[in-house]
CSV table of C-alpha atoms and ligand atoms in Angstrom, one decimal:
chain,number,residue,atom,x,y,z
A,291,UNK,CA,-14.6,-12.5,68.3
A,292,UNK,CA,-12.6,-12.6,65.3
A,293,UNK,CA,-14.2,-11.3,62.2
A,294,UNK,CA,-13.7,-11.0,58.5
A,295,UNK,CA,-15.1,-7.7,57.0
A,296,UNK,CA,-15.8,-7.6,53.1
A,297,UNK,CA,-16.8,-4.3,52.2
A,298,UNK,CA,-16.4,-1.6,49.2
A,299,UNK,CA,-13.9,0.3,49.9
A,300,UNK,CA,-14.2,3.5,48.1
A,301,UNK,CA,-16.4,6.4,48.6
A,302,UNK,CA,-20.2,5.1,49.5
A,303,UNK,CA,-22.4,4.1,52.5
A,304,UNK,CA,-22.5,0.5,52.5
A,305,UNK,CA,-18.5,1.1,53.0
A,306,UNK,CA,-18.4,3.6,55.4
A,307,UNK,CA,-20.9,1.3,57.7
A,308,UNK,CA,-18.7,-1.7,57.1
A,309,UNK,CA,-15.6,0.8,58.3
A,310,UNK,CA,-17.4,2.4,60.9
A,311,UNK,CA,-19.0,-1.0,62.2
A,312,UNK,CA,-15.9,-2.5,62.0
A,313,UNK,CA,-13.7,0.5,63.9
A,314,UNK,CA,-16.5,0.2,66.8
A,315,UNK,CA,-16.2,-3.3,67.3
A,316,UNK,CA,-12.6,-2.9,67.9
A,317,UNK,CA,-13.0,-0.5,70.4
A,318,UNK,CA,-15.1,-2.9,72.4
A,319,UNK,CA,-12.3,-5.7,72.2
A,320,UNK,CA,-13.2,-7.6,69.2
A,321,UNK,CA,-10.2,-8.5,66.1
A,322,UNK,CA,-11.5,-7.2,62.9
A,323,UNK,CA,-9.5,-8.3,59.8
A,324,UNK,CA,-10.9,-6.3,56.4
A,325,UNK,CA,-10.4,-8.2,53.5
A,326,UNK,CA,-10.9,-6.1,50.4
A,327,UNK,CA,-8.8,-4.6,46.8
A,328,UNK,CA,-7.8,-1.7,48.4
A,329,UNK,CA,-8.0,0.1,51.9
A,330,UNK,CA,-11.3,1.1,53.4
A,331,UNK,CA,-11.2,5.2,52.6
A,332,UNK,CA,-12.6,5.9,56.6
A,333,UNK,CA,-9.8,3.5,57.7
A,334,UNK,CA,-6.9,5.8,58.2
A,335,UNK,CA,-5.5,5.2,61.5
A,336,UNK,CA,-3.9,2.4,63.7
A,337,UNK,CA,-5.7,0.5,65.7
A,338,UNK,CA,-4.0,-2.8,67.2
A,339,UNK,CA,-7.1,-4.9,66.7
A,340,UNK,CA,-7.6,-3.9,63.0
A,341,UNK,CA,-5.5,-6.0,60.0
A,342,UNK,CA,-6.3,-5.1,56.1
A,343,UNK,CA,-5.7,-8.2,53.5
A,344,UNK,CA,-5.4,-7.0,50.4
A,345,UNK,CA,-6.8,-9.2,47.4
A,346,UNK,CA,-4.7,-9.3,45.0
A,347,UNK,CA,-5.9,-10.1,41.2
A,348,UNK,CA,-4.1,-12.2,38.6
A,349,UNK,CA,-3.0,-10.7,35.5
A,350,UNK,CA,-3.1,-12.9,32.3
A,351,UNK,CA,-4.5,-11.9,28.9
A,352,UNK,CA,-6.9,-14.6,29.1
A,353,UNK,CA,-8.1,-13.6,32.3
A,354,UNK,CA,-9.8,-10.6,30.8
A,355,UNK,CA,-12.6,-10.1,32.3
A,356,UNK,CA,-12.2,-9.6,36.3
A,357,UNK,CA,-11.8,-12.4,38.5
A,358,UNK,CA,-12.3,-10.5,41.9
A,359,UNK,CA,-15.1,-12.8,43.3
A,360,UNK,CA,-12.9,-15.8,43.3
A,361,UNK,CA,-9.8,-13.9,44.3
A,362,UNK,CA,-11.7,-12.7,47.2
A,363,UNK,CA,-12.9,-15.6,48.4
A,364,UNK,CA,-9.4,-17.7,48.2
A,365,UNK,CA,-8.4,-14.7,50.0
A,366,UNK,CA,-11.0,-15.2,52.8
A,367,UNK,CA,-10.8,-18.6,53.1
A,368,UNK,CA,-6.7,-17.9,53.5
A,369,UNK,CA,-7.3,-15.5,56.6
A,370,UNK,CA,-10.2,-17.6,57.8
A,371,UNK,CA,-7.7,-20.3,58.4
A,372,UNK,CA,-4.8,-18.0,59.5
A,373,UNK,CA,-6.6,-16.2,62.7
A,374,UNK,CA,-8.9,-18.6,63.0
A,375,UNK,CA,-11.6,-16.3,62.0
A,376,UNK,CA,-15.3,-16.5,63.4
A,377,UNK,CA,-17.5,-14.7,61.3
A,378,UNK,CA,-17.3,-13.2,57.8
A,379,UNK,CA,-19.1,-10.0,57.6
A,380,UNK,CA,-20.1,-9.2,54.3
A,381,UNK,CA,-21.5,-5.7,53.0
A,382,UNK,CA,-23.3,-5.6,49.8
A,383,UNK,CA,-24.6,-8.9,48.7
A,384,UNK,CA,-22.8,-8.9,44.9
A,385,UNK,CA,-20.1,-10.4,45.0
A,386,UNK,CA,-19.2,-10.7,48.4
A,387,UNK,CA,-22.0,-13.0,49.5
A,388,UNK,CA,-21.0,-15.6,47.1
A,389,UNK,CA,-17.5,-15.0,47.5
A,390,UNK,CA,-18.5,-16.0,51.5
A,391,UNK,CA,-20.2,-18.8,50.3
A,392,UNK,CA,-17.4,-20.1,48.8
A,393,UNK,CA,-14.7,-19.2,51.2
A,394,UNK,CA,-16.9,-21.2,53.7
A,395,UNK,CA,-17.6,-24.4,51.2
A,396,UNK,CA,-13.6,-24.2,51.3
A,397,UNK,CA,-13.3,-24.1,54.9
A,398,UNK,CA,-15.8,-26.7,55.9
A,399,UNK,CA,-18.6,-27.1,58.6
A,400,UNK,CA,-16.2,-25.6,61.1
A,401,UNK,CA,-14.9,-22.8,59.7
A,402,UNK,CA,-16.5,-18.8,60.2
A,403,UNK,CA,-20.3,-18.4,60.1
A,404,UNK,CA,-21.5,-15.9,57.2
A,405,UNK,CA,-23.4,-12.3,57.6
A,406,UNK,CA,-24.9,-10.9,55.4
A,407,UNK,CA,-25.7,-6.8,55.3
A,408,UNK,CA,-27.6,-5.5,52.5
A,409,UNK,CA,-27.8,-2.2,51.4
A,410,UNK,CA,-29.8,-1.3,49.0
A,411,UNK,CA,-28.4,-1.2,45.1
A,412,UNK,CA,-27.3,-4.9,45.7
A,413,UNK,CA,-31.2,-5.7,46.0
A,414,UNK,CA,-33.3,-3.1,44.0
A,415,UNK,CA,-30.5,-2.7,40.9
A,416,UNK,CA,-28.0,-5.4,40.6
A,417,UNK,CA,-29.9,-8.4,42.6
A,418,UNK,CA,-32.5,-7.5,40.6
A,419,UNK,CA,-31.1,-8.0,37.1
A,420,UNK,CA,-32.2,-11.0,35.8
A,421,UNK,CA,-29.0,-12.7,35.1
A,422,UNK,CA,-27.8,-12.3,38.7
A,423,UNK,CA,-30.7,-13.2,40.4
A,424,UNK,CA,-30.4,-16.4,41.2
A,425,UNK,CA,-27.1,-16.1,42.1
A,426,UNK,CA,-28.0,-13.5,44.1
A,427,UNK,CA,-31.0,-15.3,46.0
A,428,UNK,CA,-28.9,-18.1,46.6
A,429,UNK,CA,-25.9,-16.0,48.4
A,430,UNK,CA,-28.5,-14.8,51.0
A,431,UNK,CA,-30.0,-18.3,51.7
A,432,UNK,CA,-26.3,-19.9,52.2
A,433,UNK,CA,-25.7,-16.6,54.8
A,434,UNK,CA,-26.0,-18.0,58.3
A,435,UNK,CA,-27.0,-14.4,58.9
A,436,UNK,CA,-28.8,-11.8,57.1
A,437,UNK,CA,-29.4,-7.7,57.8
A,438,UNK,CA,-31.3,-4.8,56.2
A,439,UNK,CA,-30.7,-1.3,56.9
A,440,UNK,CA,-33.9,-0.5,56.9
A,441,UNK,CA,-37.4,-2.0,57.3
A,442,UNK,CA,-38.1,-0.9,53.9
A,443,UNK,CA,-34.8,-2.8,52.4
A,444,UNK,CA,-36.1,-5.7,54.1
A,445,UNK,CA,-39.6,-5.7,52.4
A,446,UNK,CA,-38.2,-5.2,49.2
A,447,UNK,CA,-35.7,-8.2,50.0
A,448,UNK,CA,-38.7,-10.4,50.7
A,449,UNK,CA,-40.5,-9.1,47.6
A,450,UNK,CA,-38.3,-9.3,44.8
A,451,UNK,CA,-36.9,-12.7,45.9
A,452,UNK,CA,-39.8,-14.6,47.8
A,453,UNK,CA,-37.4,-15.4,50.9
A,454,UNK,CA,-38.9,-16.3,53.8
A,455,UNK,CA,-36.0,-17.0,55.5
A,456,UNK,CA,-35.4,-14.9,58.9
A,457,UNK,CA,-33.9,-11.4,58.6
A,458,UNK,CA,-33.4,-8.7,60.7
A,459,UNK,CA,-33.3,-4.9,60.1
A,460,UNK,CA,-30.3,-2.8,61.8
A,461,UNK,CA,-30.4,0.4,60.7
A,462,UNK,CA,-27.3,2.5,60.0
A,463,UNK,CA,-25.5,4.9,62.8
A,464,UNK,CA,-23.6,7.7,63.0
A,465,UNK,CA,-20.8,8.7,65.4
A,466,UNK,CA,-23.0,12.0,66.9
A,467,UNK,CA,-19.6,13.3,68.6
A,468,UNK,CA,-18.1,13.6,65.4
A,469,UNK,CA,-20.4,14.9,62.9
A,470,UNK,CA,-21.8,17.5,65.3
A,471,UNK,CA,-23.3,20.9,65.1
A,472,UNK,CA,-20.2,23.0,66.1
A,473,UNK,CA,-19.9,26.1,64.8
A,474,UNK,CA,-17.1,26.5,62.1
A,475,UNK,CA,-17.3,30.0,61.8
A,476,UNK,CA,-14.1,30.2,59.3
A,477,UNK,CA,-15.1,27.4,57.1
A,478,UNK,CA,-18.5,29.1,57.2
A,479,UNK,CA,-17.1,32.6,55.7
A,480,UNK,CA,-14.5,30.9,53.6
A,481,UNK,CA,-17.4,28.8,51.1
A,482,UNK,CA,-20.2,31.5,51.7
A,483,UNK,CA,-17.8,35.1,52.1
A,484,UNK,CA,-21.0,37.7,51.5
A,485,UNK,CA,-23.4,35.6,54.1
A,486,UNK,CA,-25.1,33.3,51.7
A,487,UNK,CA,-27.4,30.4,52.7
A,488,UNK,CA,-25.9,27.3,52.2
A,489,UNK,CA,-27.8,24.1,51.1
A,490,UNK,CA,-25.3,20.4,50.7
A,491,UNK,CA,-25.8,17.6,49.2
A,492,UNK,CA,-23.6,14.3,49.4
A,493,UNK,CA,-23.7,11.5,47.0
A,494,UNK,CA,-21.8,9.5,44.7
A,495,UNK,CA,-23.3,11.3,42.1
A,496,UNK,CA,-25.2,8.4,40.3
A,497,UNK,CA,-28.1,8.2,38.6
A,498,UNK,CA,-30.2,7.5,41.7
A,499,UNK,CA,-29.4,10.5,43.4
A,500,UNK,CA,-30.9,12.8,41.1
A,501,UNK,CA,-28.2,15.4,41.6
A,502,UNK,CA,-29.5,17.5,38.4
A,503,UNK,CA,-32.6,17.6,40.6
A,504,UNK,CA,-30.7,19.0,43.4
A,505,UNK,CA,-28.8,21.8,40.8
A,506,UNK,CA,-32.9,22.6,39.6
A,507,UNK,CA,-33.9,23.1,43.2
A,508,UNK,CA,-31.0,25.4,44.3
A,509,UNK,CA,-31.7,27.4,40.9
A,510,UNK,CA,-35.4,28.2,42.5
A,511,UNK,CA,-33.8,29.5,45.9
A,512,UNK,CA,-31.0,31.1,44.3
A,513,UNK,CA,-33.4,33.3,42.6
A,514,UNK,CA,-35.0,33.8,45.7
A,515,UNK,CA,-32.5,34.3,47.8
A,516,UNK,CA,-28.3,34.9,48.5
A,517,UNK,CA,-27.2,31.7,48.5
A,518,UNK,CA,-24.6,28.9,47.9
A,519,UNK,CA,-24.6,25.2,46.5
A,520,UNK,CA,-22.1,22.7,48.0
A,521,UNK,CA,-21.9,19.6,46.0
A,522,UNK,CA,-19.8,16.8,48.0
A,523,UNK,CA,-18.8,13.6,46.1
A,524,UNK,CA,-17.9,12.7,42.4
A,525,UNK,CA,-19.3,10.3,40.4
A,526,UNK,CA,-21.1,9.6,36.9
A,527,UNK,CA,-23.5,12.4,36.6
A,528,UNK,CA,-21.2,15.1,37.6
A,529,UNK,CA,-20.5,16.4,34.5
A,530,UNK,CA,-24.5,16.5,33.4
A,531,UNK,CA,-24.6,18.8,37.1
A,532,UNK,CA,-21.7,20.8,35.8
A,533,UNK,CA,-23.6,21.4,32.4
A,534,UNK,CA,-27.1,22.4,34.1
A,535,UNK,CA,-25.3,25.0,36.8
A,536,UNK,CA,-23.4,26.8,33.8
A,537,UNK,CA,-26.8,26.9,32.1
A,538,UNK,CA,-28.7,28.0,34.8
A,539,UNK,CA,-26.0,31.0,35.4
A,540,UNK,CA,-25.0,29.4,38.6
A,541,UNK,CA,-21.0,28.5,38.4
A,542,UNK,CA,-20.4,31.3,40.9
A,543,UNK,CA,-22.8,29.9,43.5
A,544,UNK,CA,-22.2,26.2,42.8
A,545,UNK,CA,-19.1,24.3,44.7
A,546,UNK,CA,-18.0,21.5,43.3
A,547,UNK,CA,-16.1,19.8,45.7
A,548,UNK,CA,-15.5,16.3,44.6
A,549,UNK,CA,-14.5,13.3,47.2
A,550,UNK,CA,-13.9,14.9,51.1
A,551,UNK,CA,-12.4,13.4,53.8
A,552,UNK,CA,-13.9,15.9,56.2
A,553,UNK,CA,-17.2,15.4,55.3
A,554,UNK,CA,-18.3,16.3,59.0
A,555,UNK,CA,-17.1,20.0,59.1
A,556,UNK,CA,-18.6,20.7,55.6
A,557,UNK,CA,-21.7,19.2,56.7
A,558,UNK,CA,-21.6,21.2,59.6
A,559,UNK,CA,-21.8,24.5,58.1
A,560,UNK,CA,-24.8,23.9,56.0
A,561,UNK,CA,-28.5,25.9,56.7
A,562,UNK,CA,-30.3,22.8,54.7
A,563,UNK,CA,-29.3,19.3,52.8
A,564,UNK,CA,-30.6,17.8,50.0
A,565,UNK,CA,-31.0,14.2,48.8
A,566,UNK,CA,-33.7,14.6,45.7
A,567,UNK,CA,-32.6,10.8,45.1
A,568,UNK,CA,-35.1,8.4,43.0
A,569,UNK,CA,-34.7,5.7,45.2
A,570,UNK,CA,-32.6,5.3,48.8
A,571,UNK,CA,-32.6,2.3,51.2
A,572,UNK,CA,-31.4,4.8,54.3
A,573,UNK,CA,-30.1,7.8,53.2
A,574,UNK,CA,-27.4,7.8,55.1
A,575,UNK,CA,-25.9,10.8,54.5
A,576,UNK,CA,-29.4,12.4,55.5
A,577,UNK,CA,-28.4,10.9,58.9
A,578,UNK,CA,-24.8,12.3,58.9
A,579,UNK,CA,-26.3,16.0,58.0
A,580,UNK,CA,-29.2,15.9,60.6
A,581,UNK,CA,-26.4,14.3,63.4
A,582,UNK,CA,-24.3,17.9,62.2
A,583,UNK,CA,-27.9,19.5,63.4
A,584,UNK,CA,-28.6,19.9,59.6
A,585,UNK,CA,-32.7,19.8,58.4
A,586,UNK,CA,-33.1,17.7,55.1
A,587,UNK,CA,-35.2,18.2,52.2
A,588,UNK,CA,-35.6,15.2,50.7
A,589,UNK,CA,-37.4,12.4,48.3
A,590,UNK,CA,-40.2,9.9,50.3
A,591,UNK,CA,-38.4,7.5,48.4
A,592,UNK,CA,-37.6,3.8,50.3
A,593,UNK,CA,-36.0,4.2,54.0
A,594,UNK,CA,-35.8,7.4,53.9
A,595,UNK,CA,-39.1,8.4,55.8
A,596,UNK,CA,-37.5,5.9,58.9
A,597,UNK,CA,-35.0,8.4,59.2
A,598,UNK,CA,-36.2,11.7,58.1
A,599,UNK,CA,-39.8,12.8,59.9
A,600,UNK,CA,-41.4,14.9,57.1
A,601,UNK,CA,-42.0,18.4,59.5
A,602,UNK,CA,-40.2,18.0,62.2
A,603,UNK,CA,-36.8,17.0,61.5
A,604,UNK,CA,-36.9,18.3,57.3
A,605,UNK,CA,-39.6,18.0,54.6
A,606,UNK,CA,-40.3,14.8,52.6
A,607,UNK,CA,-41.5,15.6,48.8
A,608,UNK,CA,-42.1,12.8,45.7
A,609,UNK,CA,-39.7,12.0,43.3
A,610,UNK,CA,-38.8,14.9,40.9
A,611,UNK,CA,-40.5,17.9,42.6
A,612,UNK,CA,-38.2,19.9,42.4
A,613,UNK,CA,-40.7,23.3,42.7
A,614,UNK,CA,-41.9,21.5,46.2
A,615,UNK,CA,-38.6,21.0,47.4
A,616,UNK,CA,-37.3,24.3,47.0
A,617,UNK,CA,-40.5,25.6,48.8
A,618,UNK,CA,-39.5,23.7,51.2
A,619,UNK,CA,-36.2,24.9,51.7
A,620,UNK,CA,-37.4,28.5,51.3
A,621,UNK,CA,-39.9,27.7,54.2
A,622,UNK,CA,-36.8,26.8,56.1
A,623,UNK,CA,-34.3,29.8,55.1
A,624,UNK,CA,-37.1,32.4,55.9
A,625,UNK,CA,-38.2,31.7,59.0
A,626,UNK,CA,-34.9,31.2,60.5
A,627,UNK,CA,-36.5,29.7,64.3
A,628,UNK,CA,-38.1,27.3,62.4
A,629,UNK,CA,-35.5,26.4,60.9
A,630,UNK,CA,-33.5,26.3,64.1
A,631,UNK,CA,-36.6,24.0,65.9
A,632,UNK,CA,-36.1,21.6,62.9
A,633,UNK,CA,-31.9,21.7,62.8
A,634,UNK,CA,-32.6,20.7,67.0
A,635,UNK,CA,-35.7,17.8,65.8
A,636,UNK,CA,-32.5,16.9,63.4
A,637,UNK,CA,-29.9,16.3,65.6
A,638,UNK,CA,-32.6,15.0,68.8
A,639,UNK,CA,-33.6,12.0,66.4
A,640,UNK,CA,-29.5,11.2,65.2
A,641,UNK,CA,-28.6,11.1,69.3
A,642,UNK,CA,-31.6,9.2,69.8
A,643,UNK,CA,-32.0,6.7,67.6
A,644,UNK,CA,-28.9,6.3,65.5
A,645,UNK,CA,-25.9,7.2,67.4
A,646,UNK,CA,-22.8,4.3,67.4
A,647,UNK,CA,-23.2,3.6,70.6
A,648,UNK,CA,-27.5,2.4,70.1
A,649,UNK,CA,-26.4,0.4,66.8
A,650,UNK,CA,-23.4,-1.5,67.2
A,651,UNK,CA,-24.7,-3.4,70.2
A,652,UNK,CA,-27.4,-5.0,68.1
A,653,UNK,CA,-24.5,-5.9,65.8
A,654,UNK,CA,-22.5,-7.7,68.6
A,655,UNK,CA,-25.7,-8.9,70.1
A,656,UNK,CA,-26.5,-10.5,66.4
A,657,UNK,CA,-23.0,-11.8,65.9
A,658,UNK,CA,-23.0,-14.3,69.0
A,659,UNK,CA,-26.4,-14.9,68.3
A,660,UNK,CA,-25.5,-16.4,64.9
A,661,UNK,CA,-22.3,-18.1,66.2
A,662,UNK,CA,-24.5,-19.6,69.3
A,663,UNK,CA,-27.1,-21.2,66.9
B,284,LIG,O1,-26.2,5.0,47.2
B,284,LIG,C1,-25.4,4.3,46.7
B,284,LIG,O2,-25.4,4.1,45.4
B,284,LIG,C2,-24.3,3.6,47.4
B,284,LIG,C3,-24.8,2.6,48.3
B,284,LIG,C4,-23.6,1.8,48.9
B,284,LIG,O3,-23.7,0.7,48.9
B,284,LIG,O4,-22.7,2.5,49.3
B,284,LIG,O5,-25.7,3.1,49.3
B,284,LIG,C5,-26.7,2.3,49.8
B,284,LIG,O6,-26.2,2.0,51.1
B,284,LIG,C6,-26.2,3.1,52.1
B,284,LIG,C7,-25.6,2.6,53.4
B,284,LIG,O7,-26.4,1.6,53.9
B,284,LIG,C8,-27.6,3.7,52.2
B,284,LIG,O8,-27.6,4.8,53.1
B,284,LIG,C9,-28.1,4.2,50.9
B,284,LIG,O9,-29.4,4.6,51.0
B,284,LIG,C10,-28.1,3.0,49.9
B,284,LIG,N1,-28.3,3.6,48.5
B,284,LIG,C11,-29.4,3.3,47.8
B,284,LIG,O10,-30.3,2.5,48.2
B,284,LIG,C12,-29.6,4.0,46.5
């Protein structure tokens, strides 16, 4: 097959799913042309069945405001005719759903069948918002195909816009050879030199992820405990996590990192990972740390419970208790074979039930069946 791939490019999930998706389909013999402003951030090596179109925006003072939904789509609508593509793949319904819908209108009955992968902001923020929600509702009914990441996505999707069109949930993967639970004994010494616990947490530091919540917790084990704070990402409410650690007395002990490439190898050496998020559709870098055979203390918010098992693989808490999730990591940092039985739960469920190689056959398998209706 031939197929378009419309993601966002920079650091987030719904992008690194559309890269990773889009790598793996490759491999198994498929041409996979990304069309997006600027280069997938996971795409950084050659692969002879992988092409980038840029979309390129016009400048004009009376284009002020941006004009990247239409660019994109005269974009996809130029490489649909080029390769002949089959399929548009979009991730993340706002814009790129629309700008699918138009790209097709352009290219007639004939031209590449739409899918549509939601994520989880493009339904319970921005679909949500009143003036885009028609437009919105109307992208995913034009969609020849439509996916949620997880079942809970997919309620929500039915909810807030009374579709009763078909969808189908395929939930996110993670490559379990790569973010694995080998030892990097160096790394290990280097971020935590006088044997400190380490807790993570990976995020693009919005609003929704809480990440104050996650400075609060570590404050509670810190006084309990030697231990260190890596914070992974950048991102809106970094500063306000800046603010609270100096408060707290806590600069020493929490890492700022900012964006990583090598998420896997920090992930890696981490005792526990945190996602105190307010709302979360997946969680997919919960998946990424329990694939690294990491336990996660986390928020029962939205998907999250389909992919963390609240004592057995880490501990599921409410929104904004932050005393209950730093028992719960202290439950896990003192008795170190428990912790251990949950780090193995951790990695058992990523191998089973999310690795690449479960996943992106029910994408394939969902791709012809779209084309074959
Ligand atoms: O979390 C974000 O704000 C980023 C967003 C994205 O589109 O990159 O993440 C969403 O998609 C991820 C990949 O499917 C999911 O793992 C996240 O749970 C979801 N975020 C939210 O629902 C808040």
């Amino acid at each position: 097959m031939k197929i378009g791939v419309t993601c966002y490019p920079t650091y987030g999930g719904s992008g690194v799913v559309a890269t990773e998706l889009g790598k793996a389909m490759a491999q198994r013999g498929h041409q996979i042309h990304f069309i997006s402003y600027a280069l997938p951030f996971r795409l950084q090596h050659y692969d002879e069945r992988i092409f980038f179109h840029e979309v390129e925006m016009v400048s004009y003072p009376l284009l002020e405001h941006s004009t990247y939904a239409i660019a994109l789509a005269a974009k996809m609508s130029e490489v649909g005719t080029q390769v002949g593509l089959d399929l548009f793949h979009v991730h993340y319904a706002i814009p790129h759903a629309v700008s699918a819908f138009l790209a097709r209108s352009i290219l007639g009955p004939h031209g590449p069948r739409i899918v549509t992968t939601l994520h989880g902001t493009d339904i319970t923020l921005v679909g949500n918002d009143r003036s885009l929600f028609p437009m919105t509702r109307f992208a995913l009914e034009q969609s020849d195909g439509v996916t949620c990441v997880s079942h809970y996505l997919l309620d929500k999707t039915r909810q807030v816009f009374a579709l009763d069109r078909p969808m189908t949930v395929i939930p996110n993967f993670v490559d379990t050879r790569r973010f694995s639970p080998t030892p990097r004994a160096t790394l290990r010494e280097h971020l935590a030199p006088r044997g400190e616990r380490i807790l993570v947490h990976l995020s693009n530091f919005r609003p929704v992820k809480r990440v104050p919540d996650a400075v609060r917790v570590f404050a509670t084990v810190r006084a309990a405990l030697p231990a260190r704070l890596l914070l992974i990402g950048d991102g809106q409410d970094r500063p306000e996590a800046m603010h609270l650690a100096a408060t707290l007395d806590l600069t020493r002990d929490v890492i700022f990192l900012g964006k990583q490439d090598d998420v896997e190898s920090l992930l890696a050496v981490a005792d526990v990972l945190l996602l105190p998020s307010a709302d979360e559709a997946f969680g997919l870098a919960a998946l990424e740390g329990m694939s690294c055979g990491v336990p996660v203390v986390a928020t029962a918010v939205g998907g999250v419970p389909e992919v963390v098992q609240d004592g057995k693989s880490g501990f599921t808490l409410p929104v904004g208790d932050v005393e209950g999730m730093a028992r719960a990591v202290l439950t896990l940092l003192t008795d170190e074979p428990r912790r251990a039985e949950f780090a193995a739960a951790a990695r058992r469920r990523a191998l089973e039930h999310f690795d690449t190689s479960h996943i992106v056959p029910r994408y394939e398998a969902y791709y012809r069946e779209v084309l074959g209706r």
